[in-house]
Short mmCIF file of C-alpha atoms and ligand atoms in Angstrom, two decimals:
data_model
loop_
_atom_site.label_atom_id
_atom_site.label_comp_id
_atom_site.label_asym_id
_atom_site.label_seq_id
_atom_site.Cartn_x
_atom_site.Cartn_y
_atom_site.Cartn_z
CA UNK A 1 -0.06 -0.32 -0.17
CA UNK A 2 3.22 2.34 0.29
CA UNK A 3 3.56 2.23 -3.58
CA UNK A 4 -0.48 3.25 -3.76
CA UNK A 5 0.26 6.21 -1.59
CA UNK A 6 2.64 7.13 -3.56
CA UNK A 7 0.92 7.09 -6.54
CA UNK A 8 -1.61 9.07 -4.93
CA UNK A 9 0.77 11.90 -4.27
CA UNK A 10 2.73 11.84 -7.13
CA UNK A 11 0.81 11.22 -9.93
CA UNK A 12 -2.84 12.70 -8.71
CA UNK A 13 -1.65 15.44 -6.18
CA UNK A 14 -3.99 14.28 -2.79
CA UNK A 15 -2.60 14.08 -0.01
CA UNK A 16 -4.58 10.85 1.62
CA UNK A 17 -7.00 8.25 0.26
CA UNK A 18 -10.88 9.19 0.80
CA UNK A 19 -13.24 6.75 2.26
CA UNK A 20 -13.16 3.18 1.00
CA UNK A 21 -10.70 3.76 -1.46
CA UNK A 22 -7.46 1.84 -0.01
CA UNK A 23 -8.99 -1.18 1.21
CA UNK A 24 -11.12 -1.32 -2.53
CA UNK A 25 -7.49 -0.71 -4.04
CA UNK A 26 -5.61 -3.31 -1.95
CA UNK A 27 -7.97 -5.44 -2.54
CA UNK A 28 -7.65 -5.24 -6.21
CA UNK A 29 -4.13 -5.43 -6.55
CA UNK A 30 -4.78 -8.74 -4.43
CA UNK A 31 -6.53 -9.91 -7.27
CA UNK A 32 -9.77 -9.97 -6.25
CA UNK A 33 -13.34 -8.83 -7.44
CA UNK A 34 -14.83 -5.83 -6.34
CA UNK A 35 -18.32 -4.45 -6.07
CA UNK A 36 -19.06 -0.69 -5.21
CA UNK A 37 -21.24 1.82 -4.70
CA UNK A 38 -20.57 5.18 -3.89
CA UNK A 39 -22.15 8.68 -4.64
CA UNK A 40 -20.89 10.95 -7.33
CA UNK A 41 -17.93 13.00 -6.63
CA UNK A 42 -17.04 10.45 -4.14
CA UNK A 43 -14.32 9.33 -5.96
CA UNK A 44 -14.92 6.19 -7.75
CA UNK A 45 -12.07 6.72 -10.56
CA UNK A 46 -9.21 6.15 -8.29
CA UNK A 47 -10.37 2.50 -7.55
CA UNK A 48 -9.45 1.32 -10.53
CA UNK A 49 -7.32 3.65 -11.91
CA UNK A 50 -4.34 2.69 -9.22
CA UNK A 51 -4.41 -0.83 -8.97
CA UNK A 52 -4.28 -0.58 -13.15
CA UNK A 53 -0.68 1.27 -12.66
CA UNK A 54 -0.11 -1.05 -9.91
CA UNK A 55 -1.16 -4.87 -11.67
CA UNK A 56 1.53 -5.50 -14.63
CA UNK A 57 -0.72 -5.32 -17.80
CA UNK A 58 -3.07 -2.79 -18.74
CA UNK A 59 -6.74 -1.47 -16.84
CA UNK A 60 -9.83 -1.97 -19.41
CA UNK A 61 -12.34 0.65 -18.13
CA UNK A 62 -15.55 -0.01 -19.73
CA UNK A 63 -17.61 3.24 -19.51
CA UNK A 64 -21.32 4.33 -20.99
CA UNK A 65 -20.53 7.11 -22.29
CA UNK A 66 -18.00 8.93 -25.35
CA UNK A 67 -17.92 12.26 -23.93
CA UNK A 68 -17.17 11.13 -20.10
CA UNK A 69 -14.38 8.71 -21.81
CA UNK A 70 -12.61 11.36 -23.63
CA UNK A 71 -12.64 13.74 -20.78
CA UNK A 72 -10.99 11.26 -18.44
CA UNK A 73 -8.03 10.36 -20.63
CA UNK A 74 -7.50 13.56 -21.55
CA UNK A 75 -7.06 14.22 -17.90
CA UNK A 76 -4.88 11.16 -17.28
CA UNK A 77 -2.71 12.13 -20.05
CA UNK A 78 -2.08 15.28 -18.10
CA UNK A 79 -0.78 13.80 -15.35
CA UNK A 80 1.57 11.44 -18.11
CA UNK A 81 -0.83 7.92 -17.19
CA UNK A 82 -0.53 6.25 -20.68
CA UNK A 83 -4.53 5.93 -21.15
CA UNK A 84 -6.65 6.11 -24.27
CA UNK A 85 -10.00 5.29 -25.84
CA UNK A 86 -11.33 3.07 -27.83
CA UNK A 87 -14.60 4.20 -29.25
CA UNK A 88 -16.36 5.21 -32.48
CA UNK A 89 -15.72 8.68 -32.46
CA UNK A 90 -11.69 7.07 -33.88
CA UNK A 91 -10.79 5.76 -37.42
CA UNK A 92 -9.55 2.99 -38.34
CA UNK A 93 -6.10 4.45 -38.07
CA UNK A 94 -6.55 6.15 -34.72
CA UNK A 95 -7.80 2.59 -33.37
CA UNK A 96 -5.02 0.67 -35.16
CA UNK A 97 -2.47 2.86 -33.22
CA UNK A 98 -4.30 2.41 -29.77
CA UNK A 99 -4.67 -1.15 -30.52
CA UNK A 100 -0.75 -1.42 -31.73
CA UNK A 101 0.36 0.30 -28.17
CA UNK A 102 -1.91 -2.02 -26.14
CA UNK A 103 -0.14 -5.17 -27.38
CA UNK A 104 3.44 -3.56 -27.33
CA UNK A 105 2.24 -3.07 -23.40
CA UNK A 106 2.27 0.72 -23.56
CA UNK A 107 -0.88 1.22 -22.38
CA UNK A 108 -1.47 1.44 -18.32
CA UNK A 109 -5.49 2.62 -18.75
CA UNK A 110 -7.64 1.67 -22.10
CA UNK A 111 -11.24 3.09 -21.76
CA UNK A 112 -14.03 1.04 -24.16
CA UNK A 113 -17.11 1.41 -24.90
CA UNK A 114 -19.72 -1.48 -24.13
CA UNK A 115 -20.91 -2.16 -27.88
CA UNK A 116 -16.91 -2.25 -28.84
CA UNK A 117 -15.83 -4.30 -25.86
CA UNK A 118 -19.08 -7.08 -27.26
CA UNK A 119 -17.33 -7.28 -30.80
CA UNK A 120 -15.14 -10.51 -31.37
CA UNK A 121 -12.26 -8.43 -32.44
CA UNK A 122 -12.21 -6.49 -29.24
CA UNK A 123 -12.11 -9.80 -27.31
CA UNK A 124 -9.66 -11.03 -29.56
CA UNK A 125 -7.43 -8.13 -28.77
CA UNK A 126 -7.66 -8.24 -25.21
CA UNK A 127 -6.92 -12.01 -25.32
CA UNK A 128 -3.62 -11.19 -26.73
CA UNK A 129 -3.09 -8.52 -24.11
CA UNK A 130 -2.06 -8.47 -20.76
CA UNK A 131 -4.65 -7.23 -18.54
CA UNK A 132 -4.19 -5.58 -15.37
CA UNK A 133 -8.17 -5.43 -14.47
CA UNK A 134 -11.79 -4.95 -16.11
CA UNK A 135 -13.44 -2.04 -14.38
CA UNK A 136 -17.53 -1.60 -15.09
CA UNK A 137 -18.47 1.85 -14.51
CA UNK A 138 -21.92 3.13 -13.97
CA UNK A 139 -22.37 -0.70 -13.42
CA UNK A 140 -26.28 0.03 -12.76
CA UNK A 141 -26.53 -0.04 -17.02
CA UNK A 142 -26.28 -3.59 -16.85
CA UNK A 143 -29.61 -3.79 -15.00
CA UNK A 144 -33.10 -3.68 -16.90
CA UNK A 145 -33.97 -2.71 -13.02
CA UNK A 146 -32.04 0.56 -12.96
CA UNK A 147 -32.64 3.86 -14.46
CA UNK A 148 -30.63 3.74 -17.29
CA UNK A 149 -30.58 0.01 -18.45
CA UNK A 150 -28.09 0.34 -21.38
CA UNK A 151 -28.46 -3.24 -23.20
CA UNK A 152 -24.73 -3.39 -25.16
CA UNK A 153 -24.07 -3.99 -20.80
CA UNK A 154 -25.11 -7.16 -20.79
CA UNK A 155 -22.58 -8.50 -22.95
CA UNK A 156 -19.69 -7.68 -20.45
CA UNK A 157 -20.81 -11.19 -18.82
CA UNK A 158 -18.63 -12.56 -21.29
CA UNK A 159 -15.48 -11.28 -19.18
CA UNK A 160 -15.84 -13.25 -16.41
CA UNK A 161 -15.75 -16.46 -18.38
CA UNK A 162 -13.30 -15.16 -21.27
CA UNK A 163 -11.09 -13.64 -18.47
CA UNK A 164 -11.61 -15.80 -14.90
CA UNK A 165 -8.09 -14.80 -13.52
CA UNK A 166 -8.55 -10.80 -13.97
CA UNK A 167 -10.06 -9.18 -10.86
CA UNK A 168 -12.80 -6.93 -12.02
CA UNK A 169 -14.34 -4.18 -10.04
CA UNK A 170 -18.56 -2.77 -10.50
CA UNK A 171 -18.96 0.52 -10.29
CA UNK A 172 -21.96 2.34 -9.01
CA UNK A 173 -23.35 5.57 -7.79
CA UNK A 174 -27.41 4.77 -7.84
CA UNK A 175 -28.65 0.81 -7.11
CA UNK A 176 -31.24 0.32 -4.67
CA UNK A 177 -31.46 -3.38 -3.84
CA UNK A 178 -32.82 -5.15 -6.38
CA UNK A 179 -30.22 -3.51 -8.75
CA UNK A 180 -27.27 -4.06 -7.02
CA UNK A 181 -28.66 -8.04 -6.69
CA UNK A 182 -29.32 -7.68 -10.21
CA UNK A 183 -25.94 -6.05 -11.08
CA UNK A 184 -23.73 -9.51 -9.26
CA UNK A 185 -25.80 -11.71 -11.16
CA UNK A 186 -25.44 -10.33 -14.28
CA UNK A 187 -21.88 -9.92 -14.25
CA UNK A 188 -21.24 -13.43 -12.12
CA UNK A 189 -19.91 -10.76 -9.06
CA UNK A 190 -21.96 -13.18 -6.32
CA UNK A 191 -19.08 -13.52 -4.25
CA UNK A 192 -17.48 -10.12 -5.06
CA UNK A 193 -16.67 -7.88 -1.90
CA UNK A 194 -18.78 -4.79 -1.83
CA UNK A 195 -17.09 -1.48 -0.63
CA UNK A 196 -20.28 1.14 -0.29
CA UNK A 197 -19.00 5.21 1.10
CA UNK A 198 -22.26 6.63 2.76
CA UNK A 199 -24.35 8.10 0.09
CA UNK A 200 -24.75 11.22 2.25
CA UNK A 201 -24.03 14.44 0.39
CA UNK A 202 -24.39 16.65 3.63
CA UNK A 203 -23.75 20.02 1.75
CA UNK A 204 -26.74 19.81 0.10
CA UNK A 205 -29.67 21.20 1.08
CA UNK A 206 -33.09 19.67 -0.08
CA UNK A 207 -36.06 21.43 -0.04
CA UNK A 208 -39.36 20.26 -2.15
CA UNK A 209 -42.53 22.49 -2.79
CA UNK A 210 -45.58 21.59 -4.19
CA UNK A 211 -46.25 23.29 -7.77
CA UNK A 212 -49.13 26.26 -7.32
CA UNK A 213 -50.41 27.12 -9.96
CA UNK A 214 -48.15 28.86 -11.43
CA UNK A 215 -44.27 26.78 -11.35
CA UNK A 216 -42.60 29.80 -13.22
CA UNK A 217 -43.41 32.28 -10.61
CA UNK A 218 -41.53 29.72 -7.89
CA UNK A 219 -38.76 29.19 -9.84
CA UNK A 220 -38.33 33.43 -10.68
CA UNK A 221 -38.51 33.55 -7.34
CA UNK A 222 -36.01 30.48 -6.25
CA UNK A 223 -33.39 31.72 -9.24
CA UNK A 224 -33.79 36.14 -8.24
CA UNK A 225 -32.11 34.80 -4.92
CA UNK A 226 -29.48 33.09 -6.39
CA UNK A 227 -28.43 35.33 -9.61
CA UNK A 228 -24.49 35.00 -9.96
CA UNK A 229 -24.71 31.76 -9.10
CA UNK A 230 -24.24 28.61 -11.36
CA UNK A 231 -27.07 26.20 -11.28
CA UNK A 232 -28.92 23.62 -13.41
CA UNK A 233 -32.87 23.43 -14.01
CA UNK A 234 -34.11 20.06 -15.37
CA UNK A 235 -37.37 19.77 -16.92
CA UNK A 236 -38.96 16.65 -18.68
CA UNK A 237 -39.47 17.52 -22.13
CA UNK A 238 -37.41 18.83 -25.26
CA UNK A 239 -40.20 21.56 -25.06
CA UNK A 240 -39.94 22.72 -21.60
CA UNK A 241 -36.69 23.33 -21.59
CA UNK A 242 -36.73 25.48 -24.54
CA UNK A 243 -39.75 27.85 -23.79
CA UNK A 244 -38.17 28.08 -19.99
CA UNK A 245 -34.98 28.87 -21.49
CA UNK A 246 -36.11 31.56 -23.39
CA UNK A 247 -38.15 32.97 -21.16
CA UNK A 248 -34.82 32.99 -18.52
CA UNK A 249 -33.24 34.95 -20.84
CA UNK A 250 -35.84 37.53 -21.16
CA UNK A 251 -35.58 37.85 -17.26
CA UNK A 252 -32.06 38.26 -17.81
CA UNK A 253 -30.63 34.96 -16.68
CA UNK A 254 -27.48 33.92 -18.62
CA UNK A 255 -29.25 30.67 -19.25
CA UNK A 256 -28.68 27.54 -22.05
CA UNK A 257 -30.43 24.88 -23.61
CA UNK A 258 -29.11 21.23 -23.39
CA UNK A 259 -31.54 18.00 -24.71
CA UNK A 260 -31.13 15.82 -26.90
CA UNK A 261 -32.60 17.28 -29.94
CA UNK A 262 -30.16 20.16 -30.50
CA UNK A 263 -27.54 19.56 -32.59
CA UNK A 264 -24.23 17.82 -31.06
CA UNK A 265 -22.26 20.23 -32.07
CA UNK A 266 -24.81 23.21 -29.69
CA UNK A 267 -25.22 21.09 -27.14
CA UNK A 268 -21.41 20.68 -26.99
CA UNK A 269 -20.63 24.20 -26.95
CA UNK A 270 -23.27 25.31 -24.46
CA UNK A 271 -21.94 22.02 -22.18
CA UNK A 272 -18.05 23.79 -22.56
CA UNK A 273 -19.94 27.28 -21.71
CA UNK A 274 -21.41 25.77 -18.37
CA UNK A 275 -18.42 24.32 -17.56
CA UNK A 276 -15.29 27.19 -17.78
CA UNK A 277 -18.12 30.56 -17.53
CA UNK A 278 -19.46 31.40 -14.18
CA UNK A 279 -23.05 31.72 -13.30
CA UNK A 280 -24.49 30.01 -16.17
CA UNK A 281 -27.81 28.57 -15.24
CA UNK A 282 -28.44 25.13 -17.48
CA UNK A 283 -31.90 24.45 -18.45
CA UNK A 284 -32.03 20.97 -20.15
CA UNK A 285 -33.65 17.41 -19.69
CA UNK A 286 -31.85 14.54 -17.82
CA UNK A 287 -29.67 13.83 -21.49
CA UNK A 288 -27.25 16.70 -19.59
CA UNK A 289 -24.91 15.53 -16.47
CA UNK A 290 -23.13 12.53 -17.11
CA UNK A 291 -19.29 13.71 -17.00
CA UNK A 292 -20.10 17.01 -16.01
CA UNK A 293 -17.55 17.64 -13.24
CA UNK A 294 -18.35 21.11 -12.69
CA UNK A 295 -17.19 21.47 -9.27
CA UNK A 296 -18.94 24.78 -8.32
CA UNK A 297 -23.19 23.82 -9.52
CA UNK A 298 -24.99 25.81 -6.49
CA UNK A 299 -27.92 24.83 -7.10
CA UNK A 300 -30.01 21.87 -9.15
CA UNK A 301 -34.02 22.38 -9.98
CA UNK A 302 -36.23 20.26 -10.95
CA UNK A 303 -39.28 21.66 -12.55
CA UNK A 304 -41.09 18.20 -12.94
CA UNK A 305 -41.00 15.71 -11.62
CA UNK A 306 -38.17 12.90 -11.98
CA UNK A 307 -39.30 9.30 -12.78
CA UNK A 308 -37.36 7.13 -9.39
CA UNK A 309 -35.52 8.57 -6.39
CA UNK A 310 -32.12 7.23 -8.03
CA UNK A 311 -32.40 9.69 -10.98
CA UNK A 312 -33.16 12.03 -8.37
CA UNK A 313 -30.81 11.36 -6.38
CA UNK A 314 -28.19 11.52 -9.06
CA UNK A 315 -29.64 14.11 -10.26
CA UNK A 316 -28.79 16.21 -7.30
CA UNK A 317 -25.52 14.88 -6.33
CA UNK A 318 -24.14 17.37 -9.78
CA UNK A 319 -24.73 20.23 -7.28
CA UNK A 320 -21.99 21.50 -4.56
CA UNK A 321 -18.85 18.94 -5.33
CA UNK A 322 -16.80 21.27 -4.33
CA UNK A 323 -17.98 20.91 -0.61
CA UNK A 324 -19.65 23.99 -0.38
CA UNK A 325 -23.59 24.77 0.75
CA UNK A 326 -25.50 23.92 -2.49
CA UNK A 327 -29.56 23.12 -3.12
CA UNK A 328 -31.40 20.99 -4.59
CA UNK A 329 -34.69 22.44 -5.55
CA UNK A 330 -38.18 20.33 -6.81
CA UNK A 331 -41.28 21.62 -7.69
CA UNK A 332 -43.90 18.63 -8.51
CA UNK A 333 -47.32 18.62 -9.00
CA UNK A 334 -50.15 15.97 -9.22
CA UNK A 335 -50.59 16.58 -12.72
CA UNK A 336 -46.63 14.89 -12.99
CA UNK A 337 -47.42 12.06 -10.95
CA UNK A 338 -50.59 11.22 -13.12
CA UNK A 339 -48.36 11.66 -16.27
CA UNK A 340 -45.76 9.21 -14.98
CA UNK A 341 -48.01 7.13 -13.99
CA UNK A 342 -49.44 7.44 -17.88
CA UNK A 343 -46.15 6.76 -19.02
CA UNK A 344 -45.40 3.95 -17.17
CA UNK A 345 -48.97 2.28 -17.74
CA UNK A 346 -48.57 2.65 -21.58
CA UNK A 347 -45.21 1.66 -21.84
CA UNK A 348 -44.19 -1.33 -23.49
CA UNK A 349 -42.03 -2.91 -21.03
CA UNK A 350 -43.16 -6.18 -18.98
CA UNK A 351 -45.58 -6.28 -16.23
CA UNK A 352 -42.99 -6.93 -13.78
CA UNK A 353 -41.21 -3.77 -15.01
CA UNK A 354 -43.97 -1.65 -14.98
CA UNK A 355 -44.34 -2.86 -11.73
CA UNK A 356 -41.40 -2.10 -10.47
CA UNK A 357 -41.86 1.61 -11.77
CA UNK A 358 -44.99 2.07 -9.86
CA UNK A 359 -43.43 1.08 -7.11
CA UNK A 360 -40.59 3.56 -7.42
CA UNK A 361 -42.44 6.91 -8.80
CA UNK A 362 -44.28 6.10 -5.19
CA UNK A 363 -41.34 6.06 -3.07
CA UNK A 364 -40.35 9.35 -4.88
CA UNK A 365 -43.86 10.58 -4.58
CA UNK A 366 -43.74 9.79 -0.41
CA UNK A 367 -40.26 11.52 -0.14
CA UNK A 368 -42.38 14.75 -1.60
CA UNK A 369 -45.08 14.34 0.93
CA UNK A 370 -42.86 12.97 3.75
CA UNK A 371 -43.46 16.27 6.47
CA UNK A 372 -39.89 13.91 8.16
CA UNK A 373 -36.28 14.70 7.31
CA UNK A 374 -35.75 14.78 3.27
CA UNK A 375 -32.46 12.96 4.24
CA UNK A 376 -33.66 9.94 5.74
CA UNK A 377 -36.45 9.01 3.63
CA UNK A 378 -33.05 9.53 0.92
CA UNK A 379 -30.70 7.42 2.75
CA UNK A 380 -33.34 5.33 3.70
CA UNK A 381 -34.22 4.26 0.32
CA UNK A 382 -30.45 3.37 -0.47
CA UNK A 383 -30.54 0.99 2.96
CA UNK A 384 -28.57 3.98 5.20
CA UNK A 385 -29.97 4.89 8.51
CA UNK A 386 -29.23 8.39 9.50
CA UNK A 387 -31.00 11.00 12.30
CA UNK A 388 -32.97 14.03 11.39
CA UNK A 389 -30.71 16.22 9.19
CA UNK A 390 -31.21 19.81 10.01
CA UNK A 391 -30.02 20.07 5.95
CA UNK A 392 -33.22 20.22 4.41
CA UNK A 393 -36.75 21.53 4.05
CA UNK A 394 -38.25 19.55 6.69
CA UNK A 395 -35.84 19.66 9.20
CA UNK A 396 -35.37 23.62 8.76
CA UNK A 397 -38.99 24.40 9.09
CA UNK A 398 -41.17 21.30 10.27
CA UNK A 399 -44.65 21.49 8.65
CA UNK A 400 -47.37 21.81 10.43
CA UNK A 401 -49.88 19.08 10.16
CA UNK A 402 -53.77 18.75 10.58
CA UNK A 403 -56.04 16.58 10.68
CA UNK A 404 -57.96 15.85 6.96
CA UNK A 405 -59.22 12.52 7.28
CA UNK A 406 -63.12 14.26 6.83
CA UNK A 407 -62.04 15.27 3.23
CA UNK A 408 -60.25 12.60 2.35
CA UNK A 409 -62.91 10.99 3.18
CA UNK A 410 -65.19 12.57 0.95
CA UNK A 411 -62.33 12.15 -1.78
CA UNK A 412 -62.65 8.51 -1.62
CA UNK A 413 -66.09 8.56 -2.08
CA UNK A 414 -66.19 10.64 -5.12
CA UNK A 415 -63.58 8.40 -6.55
CA UNK A 416 -65.66 5.33 -5.69
CA UNK A 417 -68.96 6.78 -6.63
CA UNK A 418 -67.54 7.80 -9.66
CA UNK A 419 -66.80 4.59 -11.04
CA UNK A 420 -63.06 4.40 -10.07
CA UNK A 421 -62.42 5.31 -13.89
CA UNK A 422 -62.32 8.88 -14.19
CA UNK A 423 -58.89 11.17 -13.62
CA UNK A 424 -58.23 13.58 -10.80
CA UNK A 425 -59.61 16.56 -12.22
CA UNK A 426 -62.46 14.66 -12.67
CA UNK A 427 -63.12 14.13 -9.36
CA UNK A 428 -62.14 17.32 -8.50
CA UNK A 429 -64.77 18.85 -10.28
CA UNK A 430 -67.39 16.72 -8.70
CA UNK A 431 -66.58 17.71 -5.55
CA UNK A 432 -66.21 20.80 -6.31
CA UNK A 433 -70.02 20.82 -8.03
CA UNK A 434 -68.65 21.83 -11.63
CA UNK A 435 -71.53 21.90 -13.96
CA UNK A 436 -70.54 20.60 -17.69
CA UNK A 437 -72.40 18.78 -20.51
CA UNK A 438 -69.28 16.54 -19.31
CA UNK A 439 -70.57 16.34 -15.90
CA UNK A 440 -74.09 15.24 -16.70
CA UNK A 441 -73.47 12.91 -19.67
CA UNK A 442 -71.96 10.63 -16.49
CA UNK A 443 -74.50 11.63 -14.64
CA UNK A 444 -72.23 12.65 -12.26
CA UNK A 445 -73.84 15.61 -11.31
CA UNK A 446 -76.96 13.65 -9.75
CA UNK A 447 -74.63 12.04 -7.38
CA UNK A 448 -75.13 13.11 -3.51
CA UNK A 449 -71.42 14.50 -2.79
CA UNK A 450 -71.71 16.74 -6.06
CA UNK A 451 -70.84 20.14 -4.86
CA UNK A 452 -70.04 19.03 -1.58
CA UNK A 453 -66.11 20.12 -1.20
CA UNK A 454 -67.51 23.16 -2.62
CA UNK A 455 -65.93 25.40 0.86
CA UNK A 456 -62.78 24.22 -0.24
CA UNK A 457 -60.76 25.52 -3.38
CA UNK A 458 -59.44 23.18 -6.11
CA UNK A 459 -55.66 24.05 -4.69
CA UNK A 460 -56.69 22.15 -1.48
CA UNK A 461 -57.95 19.02 -3.48
CA UNK A 462 -54.90 18.76 -5.37
CA UNK A 463 -52.83 18.94 -2.19
CA UNK A 464 -55.23 16.25 -0.45
CA UNK A 465 -55.50 14.24 -3.59
CA UNK A 466 -51.27 14.44 -4.06
CA UNK A 467 -51.39 13.15 -0.43
CA UNK A 468 -53.87 10.15 -0.74
CA UNK A 469 -51.68 8.81 -4.08
CA UNK A 470 -48.32 9.89 -1.30
CA UNK A 471 -49.58 7.37 1.42
CA UNK A 472 -50.56 4.84 -1.69
CA UNK A 473 -54.33 5.12 -0.62
CA UNK A 474 -55.55 5.79 -4.10
CA UNK A 475 -53.65 4.15 -6.69
CA UNK A 476 -53.55 3.95 -10.42
CA UNK A 477 -56.38 1.87 -12.12
CA UNK A 478 -54.33 -0.29 -14.51
CA UNK A 479 -57.32 -0.88 -17.17
CA UNK A 480 -57.59 2.82 -17.57
CA UNK A 481 -54.46 4.52 -17.90
CA UNK A 482 -55.07 8.16 -15.86
CA UNK A 483 -57.71 7.16 -13.61
CA UNK A 484 -56.98 6.31 -9.85
CA UNK A 485 -59.14 3.30 -7.25
CA UNK A 486 -59.06 2.85 -4.36
CA UNK A 487 -56.37 0.33 -2.36
CA UNK A 488 -57.39 -2.19 0.29
CA UNK A 489 -55.60 0.45 2.32
CA UNK A 490 -58.54 2.91 1.92
CA UNK A 491 -60.91 0.99 3.26
CA UNK A 492 -59.03 1.66 7.50
CA UNK A 493 -59.92 5.80 6.29
CA UNK A 494 -62.67 4.79 5.15
CA UNK A 495 -64.67 3.10 8.20
CA UNK A 496 -63.02 5.79 10.91
CA UNK A 497 -60.49 3.51 12.14
CA UNK A 498 -57.30 5.48 11.11
CA UNK A 499 -56.55 9.39 10.10
CA UNK A 500 -55.01 11.50 7.77
CA UNK A 501 -52.67 14.24 8.25
CA UNK A 502 -51.62 16.35 5.67
CA UNK A 503 -49.06 19.82 5.90
CA UNK A 504 -51.09 23.00 7.02
CA UNK A 505 -50.66 24.97 4.07
CA UNK A 506 -48.91 23.86 0.78
CA UNK A 507 -45.46 25.24 0.70
CA UNK A 508 -44.48 28.15 -1.47
P1 ADP B 601 -16.86 9.85 -8.94
O1 ADP B 601 -16.32 8.94 -10.10
O2 ADP B 601 -17.14 8.91 -7.66
O3 ADP B 601 -17.97 11.18 -9.70
P2 ADP B 601 -14.38 10.75 -8.92
O4 ADP B 601 -13.25 9.31 -9.37
O5 ADP B 601 -14.38 11.56 -11.01
O6 ADP B 601 -16.07 10.63 -8.38
O7 ADP B 601 -13.43 11.72 -8.43
C1 ADP B 601 -14.29 13.38 -8.00
C2 ADP B 601 -13.14 13.85 -7.65
O8 ADP B 601 -13.00 13.56 -6.33
C3 ADP B 601 -12.04 14.21 -9.13
O9 ADP B 601 -12.24 15.47 -8.47
C4 ADP B 601 -11.55 13.51 -8.02
O10 ADP B 601 -10.19 14.22 -8.59
C5 ADP B 601 -11.62 13.69 -6.64
N1 ADP B 601 -11.11 12.89 -5.76
C6 ADP B 601 -10.63 11.20 -6.04
N2 ADP B 601 -10.28 11.30 -4.87
C7 ADP B 601 -9.65 11.85 -4.27
C8 ADP B 601 -8.96 12.05 -2.81
N3 ADP B 601 -9.02 10.74 -2.24
N4 ADP B 601 -8.45 12.48 -2.42
C9 ADP B 601 -8.69 14.52 -2.70
N5 ADP B 601 -9.78 13.85 -4.03
C10 ADP B 601 -9.83 13.46 -4.38
ZN1 ZN B 602 -33.44 17.18 7.40
#
């Protein structure tokens, strides 16, 4: 380990190892397999880079994004590490040169795209070379249960069969229990030792707010107090990225856009500006982010609900890599929940996969609805338990709650009486007593509870339905996308043997 320490200082310029890095390195150098869970920015790369330098032969790194591997290779070359990559960005001559260096033993690290590795030609090349280790970065991509499945990753299971004596390390920043188990199985890493660093990012303050009638005004309020700071604003669709950016520019913010519908050059130019200039706002879909290594991103704002806690955590993890105070700010509304539900219901995925997607969405909605510490929920989802954090909205200003059982019973009855085959907005209209042709065509204006909820505004009912969904009392009706039905667990509330407490007033 003295050698590892020496390399850390001389090559990488750091005084000491962080978290489990030293242990992981020793384990790999000894020729054993490892599975590493570490949050984004935790320092995963050194875990395989240093062993690759210490072991004879070249370390082969499988990484899903070309841009990411190019950055890493460029950074390593700056440090005089002999690194190269093989991917579709190279022409035949350049690729042949890299292959020659590998075979001549002149490479310490070689980054390969998974689709390339899967070719017979590439596997034969590796068989002729001396390999120090295989590192499978972003290993959650191998799992269909993960949030970022890449079919090309499935082929990586051959590594163990073709190269049984070469140690392997799989690394990921986001994997819940089921995804972890799947990674081990698919990569045949059942016996690999698990190393995990705490996922906590204590300098990030989490705030989650309900969407009001003007989400743009809420965002503007938030941004106005943070002028001059670099931040990312995530939107769900390309259209809302473009609209939000234009509107932010009109409001005087230096905002750029990034989404998969833009041409590659424009996208890359925006990414470079964001990385190199100060105080830029990047308005983006989740296409933006992997491989961003900008330490001083002060906040990550979500204008729409993500799909899962893993996705949310990965995206918010781009804030505050420098360890200074940073913020994660999310707006979510009932429309978001229903839309995500609809996408799941209408997707081509298998029944099991849809069920899992629903569970993931539910866990995220619970995080949004909770009146307890956000960080406790977040880390709890990844299997870590902590005391209330003191640095999230619920810890800083504990929300007052009220007993909303009566209203909740009315809302559940309205879902039931309308046949459990309508969306939230229609059911709320029934409660508010809104007459329309549509209403009378279903006969809903003749229901005894028609208009029984008039004493509360629509916003109250929306909040209440969010809470009912968040607590799992109302669930998606799988036969009719976009509609809700009662869950078993609603019975206790309906018959008066349990109560429902909700936030007293929706925070702004
Ligand atoms: P990850 O891949 O886990 O997101 P990286 O490997 O890119 O993280 O590391 C994140 C940052 O932390 C990089 O800037 C890296 O140089 C730095 N880093 C990693 N290990 C150490 C260490 N032991 N001491 C100081 N800085 C480190
Ligand atoms: Zn907290």
